[in-house]
mmCIF file of C-alpha atoms in Angstrom:
data_model
loop_
_atom_site.group_PDB
_atom_site.id
_atom_site.type_symbol
_atom_site.label_atom_id
_atom_site.label_comp_id
_atom_site.label_asym_id
_atom_site.label_seq_id
_atom_site.Cartn_x
_atom_site.Cartn_y
_atom_site.Cartn_z
ATOM 1 C CA MET A 1 -9.724 -32.052 13.905
ATOM 2 C CA PRO A 2 -11.808 -30.211 16.450
ATOM 3 C CA HIS A 3 -15.030 -31.540 17.524
ATOM 4 C CA PRO A 4 -17.902 -30.585 15.490
ATOM 5 C CA ASP A 5 -20.015 -29.392 18.501
ATOM 6 C CA PHE A 6 -17.414 -26.900 19.561
ATOM 7 C CA GLU A 7 -17.861 -23.380 18.517
ATOM 8 C CA LEU A 8 -15.575 -20.499 18.433
ATOM 9 C CA TYR A 9 -16.813 -17.936 20.558
ATOM 10 C CA ASP A 10 -15.399 -14.911 22.373
ATOM 11 C CA ASN A 11 -15.076 -14.956 26.310
ATOM 12 C CA ASP A 12 -17.832 -12.418 26.945
ATOM 13 C CA GLY A 13 -20.723 -14.092 29.104
ATOM 14 C CA ARG A 14 -18.635 -17.428 29.210
ATOM 15 C CA THR A 15 -17.970 -19.286 32.378
ATOM 16 C CA PRO A 16 -14.507 -20.158 33.396
ATOM 17 C CA GLU A 17 -14.998 -23.847 32.366
ATOM 18 C CA GLN A 18 -16.159 -22.844 28.949
ATOM 19 C CA ILE A 19 -13.213 -20.487 28.411
ATOM 20 C CA THR A 20 -10.683 -23.164 29.405
ATOM 21 C CA ALA A 21 -12.539 -25.935 27.317
ATOM 22 C CA ALA A 22 -12.291 -23.824 24.301
ATOM 23 C CA ARG A 23 -8.639 -22.990 24.960
ATOM 24 C CA LEU A 24 -7.676 -26.771 25.603
ATOM 25 C CA GLY A 25 -9.997 -28.105 23.056
ATOM 26 C CA ILE A 26 -12.135 -30.244 25.290
ATOM 27 C CA ALA A 27 -15.679 -30.587 26.189
ATOM 28 C CA THR A 28 -17.488 -28.848 28.956
ATOM 29 C CA THR A 29 -19.273 -30.675 31.732
ATOM 30 C CA ASN A 30 -22.652 -29.383 29.910
ATOM 31 C CA ASP A 31 -21.356 -30.380 26.213
ATOM 32 C CA LEU A 32 -20.764 -34.010 27.864
ATOM 33 C CA LYS A 33 -24.164 -34.314 29.491
ATOM 34 C CA ARG A 34 -25.936 -32.853 26.385
ATOM 35 C CA TRP A 35 -24.004 -35.442 24.092
ATOM 36 C CA ALA A 36 -25.133 -38.206 26.310
ATOM 37 C CA ARG A 37 -28.764 -37.158 26.383
ATOM 38 C CA ARG A 38 -28.592 -37.128 22.778
ATOM 39 C CA ASP A 39 -27.069 -40.514 22.380
ATOM 40 C CA ALA A 40 -29.511 -42.020 25.023
ATOM 41 C CA GLU A 41 -32.792 -41.025 23.706
ATOM 42 C CA VAL A 42 -33.688 -44.130 21.747
ATOM 43 C CA PHE A 43 -32.428 -46.238 24.983
ATOM 44 C CA LEU A 44 -34.568 -44.115 27.291
ATOM 45 C CA ALA A 45 -37.628 -44.531 24.964
ATOM 46 C CA GLU A 46 -37.352 -48.223 25.066
ATOM 47 C CA HIS A 47 -36.614 -48.227 28.646
ATOM 48 C CA PRO A 48 -38.593 -45.409 30.373
ATOM 49 C CA LEU A 49 -37.304 -44.369 33.808
ATOM 50 C CA PRO A 50 -38.950 -42.465 36.700
ATOM 51 C CA THR A 51 -38.338 -38.707 36.320
ATOM 52 C CA GLU A 52 -39.443 -37.799 39.731
ATOM 53 C CA PRO A 53 -37.161 -38.033 42.810
ATOM 54 C CA LEU A 54 -37.269 -41.039 44.853
ATOM 55 C CA PRO A 55 -39.593 -40.512 47.955
ATOM 56 C CA THR A 56 -38.173 -38.550 50.670
ATOM 57 C CA PRO A 57 -38.522 -40.320 53.982
ATOM 58 C CA ASP A 58 -40.551 -38.517 56.327
ATOM 59 C CA THR A 59 -38.204 -37.184 59.183
ATOM 60 C CA ALA A 60 -40.730 -35.153 60.923
ATOM 61 C CA PRO A 61 -41.144 -37.756 63.810
ATOM 62 C CA PHE A 62 -37.575 -37.921 64.330
ATOM 63 C CA ARG A 63 -37.192 -34.268 64.352
ATOM 64 C CA ALA A 64 -40.022 -33.781 66.897
ATOM 65 C CA ALA A 65 -38.696 -36.527 69.137
ATOM 66 C CA LEU A 66 -35.000 -34.865 68.906
ATOM 67 C CA ALA A 67 -36.532 -31.508 69.826
ATOM 68 C CA ALA A 68 -38.234 -32.985 72.792
ATOM 69 C CA ALA A 69 -34.959 -35.213 73.786
ATOM 70 C CA GLU A 70 -33.220 -33.616 76.899
ATOM 71 C CA THR A 71 -30.520 -36.118 77.720
ATOM 72 C CA PRO A 72 -27.630 -37.943 75.890
ATOM 73 C CA ALA A 73 -29.799 -41.238 76.277
ATOM 74 C CA GLU A 74 -32.871 -39.819 74.484
ATOM 75 C CA VAL A 75 -30.792 -38.118 71.742
ATOM 76 C CA SER A 76 -29.119 -41.600 71.183
ATOM 77 C CA ALA A 77 -32.518 -43.256 71.049
ATOM 78 C CA VAL A 78 -33.680 -41.000 68.308
ATOM 79 C CA THR A 79 -30.365 -41.549 66.500
ATOM 80 C CA ARG A 80 -30.392 -45.058 66.716
ATOM 81 C CA HIS A 81 -34.010 -45.265 65.412
ATOM 82 C CA PHE A 82 -33.271 -42.756 62.614
ATOM 83 C CA LEU A 83 -30.260 -44.808 61.494
ATOM 84 C CA HIS A 84 -32.198 -48.047 61.569
ATOM 85 C CA ALA A 85 -34.996 -46.546 59.566
ATOM 86 C CA ALA A 86 -32.543 -44.843 57.056
ATOM 87 C CA GLN A 87 -30.450 -48.289 56.704
ATOM 88 C CA PRO A 88 -32.257 -49.697 53.800
ATOM 89 C CA THR A 89 -32.467 -46.543 51.650
ATOM 90 C CA LEU A 90 -28.612 -46.148 52.106
ATOM 91 C CA HIS A 91 -27.792 -49.738 51.394
ATOM 92 C CA ALA A 92 -30.033 -49.506 48.097
ATOM 93 C CA VAL A 93 -27.914 -46.721 46.959
ATOM 94 C CA PHE A 94 -24.652 -48.599 47.921
ATOM 95 C CA ASP A 95 -25.965 -51.788 46.015
ATOM 96 C CA PHE A 96 -26.864 -49.696 42.872
ATOM 97 C CA LEU A 97 -23.725 -47.682 42.653
ATOM 98 C CA ILE A 98 -21.653 -50.954 43.094
ATOM 99 C CA THR A 99 -23.745 -52.681 40.357
ATOM 100 C CA ILE A 100 -22.866 -49.703 38.015
ATOM 101 C CA ALA A 101 -19.123 -50.018 38.781
ATOM 102 C CA GLN A 102 -18.969 -53.700 38.363
ATOM 103 C CA ARG A 103 -20.981 -53.620 35.184
ATOM 104 C CA GLY A 104 -18.729 -55.471 32.403
ATOM 105 C CA ASP A 105 -16.238 -56.271 34.905
ATOM 106 C CA ARG A 106 -14.443 -52.932 34.323
ATOM 107 C CA HIS A 107 -13.886 -52.429 38.151
ATOM 108 C CA LEU A 108 -11.333 -55.552 38.041
ATOM 109 C CA SER A 109 -8.597 -53.654 36.031
ATOM 110 C CA ALA A 110 -9.766 -49.975 37.171
ATOM 111 C CA GLY A 111 -7.008 -47.956 38.851
ATOM 112 C CA PRO A 112 -7.392 -44.999 41.328
ATOM 113 C CA GLY A 113 -9.429 -42.308 39.888
ATOM 114 C CA SER A 114 -11.169 -44.231 37.340
ATOM 115 C CA PRO A 115 -14.841 -44.248 36.814
ATOM 116 C CA PRO A 116 -15.569 -47.615 38.495
ATOM 117 C CA ALA A 117 -13.215 -46.852 41.393
ATOM 118 C CA LEU A 118 -14.918 -43.370 42.011
ATOM 119 C CA LEU A 119 -18.327 -45.209 42.073
ATOM 120 C CA ILE A 120 -17.177 -47.912 44.486
ATOM 121 C CA GLU A 121 -15.914 -44.941 46.795
ATOM 122 C CA ALA A 122 -19.166 -43.120 46.373
ATOM 123 C CA ALA A 123 -20.967 -46.486 47.478
ATOM 124 C CA ASN A 124 -18.804 -46.665 50.406
ATOM 125 C CA CYS A 125 -19.330 -43.156 51.547
ATOM 126 C CA ALA A 126 -23.104 -43.726 51.150
ATOM 127 C CA VAL A 127 -23.091 -46.565 53.895
ATOM 128 C CA ALA A 128 -20.189 -44.627 55.877
ATOM 129 C CA VAL A 129 -22.702 -42.461 57.202
ATOM 130 C CA LEU A 130 -24.142 -45.188 59.279
ATOM 131 C CA GLY A 131 -20.880 -45.882 60.780
ATOM 132 C CA ILE A 132 -19.713 -42.535 61.315
ATOM 133 C CA SER A 133 -22.898 -41.652 62.850
ATOM 134 C CA ASN A 134 -22.993 -44.596 65.219
ATOM 135 C CA LYS A 135 -19.428 -43.810 66.241
ATOM 136 C CA ALA A 136 -20.655 -40.282 67.195
ATOM 137 C CA ASP A 137 -23.638 -41.604 69.236
ATOM 138 C CA LEU A 138 -21.084 -43.955 71.069
ATOM 139 C CA ALA A 139 -18.931 -41.103 71.756
ATOM 140 C CA ALA A 140 -21.570 -39.175 73.218
ATOM 141 C CA LEU A 141 -22.925 -41.944 75.342
ATOM 142 C CA ARG A 142 -19.426 -42.556 76.511
ATOM 143 C CA ALA A 143 -18.937 -38.902 77.577
ATOM 144 C CA GLU A 144 -22.121 -39.178 79.632
ATOM 145 C CA TYR A 145 -21.884 -42.743 81.074
ATOM 146 C CA ASP A 146 -18.176 -43.811 81.015
ATOM 147 C CA THR A 147 -15.979 -40.949 82.033
ATOM 148 C CA PRO A 148 -12.364 -41.842 82.393
ATOM 149 C CA PRO A 149 -11.202 -42.567 85.916
ATOM 150 C CA ALA A 150 -9.200 -39.783 87.633
ATOM 151 C CA ARG A 151 -5.729 -40.329 87.177
ATOM 152 C CA PRO A 152 -3.735 -41.464 90.350
ATOM 153 C CA THR A 153 -1.653 -38.790 91.898
ATOM 154 C CA ALA A 154 2.020 -39.581 92.312
ATOM 155 C CA PRO A 155 3.507 -40.334 95.754
ATOM 156 C CA LYS A 156 5.018 -37.637 97.411
ATOM 157 C CA PRO A 157 8.893 -38.272 97.537
ATOM 158 C CA GLU A 158 10.448 -38.936 101.014
ATOM 159 C CA PRO A 159 12.544 -35.813 102.245
ATOM 160 C CA GLY A 160 15.984 -35.767 100.743
ATOM 161 C CA LEU A 161 15.359 -38.323 97.887
ATOM 162 C CA PRO A 162 14.818 -37.360 94.454
ATOM 163 C CA PRO A 163 11.305 -38.307 92.767
ATOM 164 C CA THR A 164 10.951 -41.529 90.944
ATOM 165 C CA PRO A 165 10.485 -41.289 87.383
ATOM 166 C CA HIS A 166 6.772 -41.926 86.227
ATOM 167 C CA GLY A 167 5.853 -45.546 85.945
ATOM 168 C CA HIS A 168 9.049 -46.794 87.709
ATOM 169 C CA ASN A 169 9.031 -47.963 91.261
ATOM 170 C CA GLY A 170 12.790 -48.111 91.897
ATOM 171 C CA PRO A 171 15.446 -50.490 90.939
ATOM 172 C CA ALA A 172 14.529 -53.999 89.354
ATOM 173 C CA PRO A 173 14.749 -56.934 91.804
ATOM 174 C CA GLY A 174 18.126 -58.601 91.888
ATOM 175 C CA ARG A 175 20.170 -55.539 91.377
#
């Protein structure tokens, strides 16, 4: 039996998702969200949540410092200070997503691609920003301060002898 909220319609003015959903008899993303909003009205009336976005951190001082930075060390200093300032927010996102994923212990039997597994993946991505940014910062510093040493040149072979293979200095002792 088709869902009562599905309406038959022609394809004129419909999105590809709507056309596919109608053909397959499944809900669109908007249908799912509309039904969830309807079913959560009483809950949200009892547990009002903020409707405004979370406060956005002020990145102006970091941007100004970055614009004035001239050396890799100065850029690194700005990067490290910014990551340190952003860390609590990213960890709060991580913690909240993990809390959702672990609700009801569904994560214990969740397979790949399941909602708990996707939430855990999203949580890990939220804090992966810190590690990836740190790795980029260290790579820039390494390029500036720790350039690889010049490769030693191979000794020139004596006239009449073939060159020795790379990393091989002749026969092993005792042969």
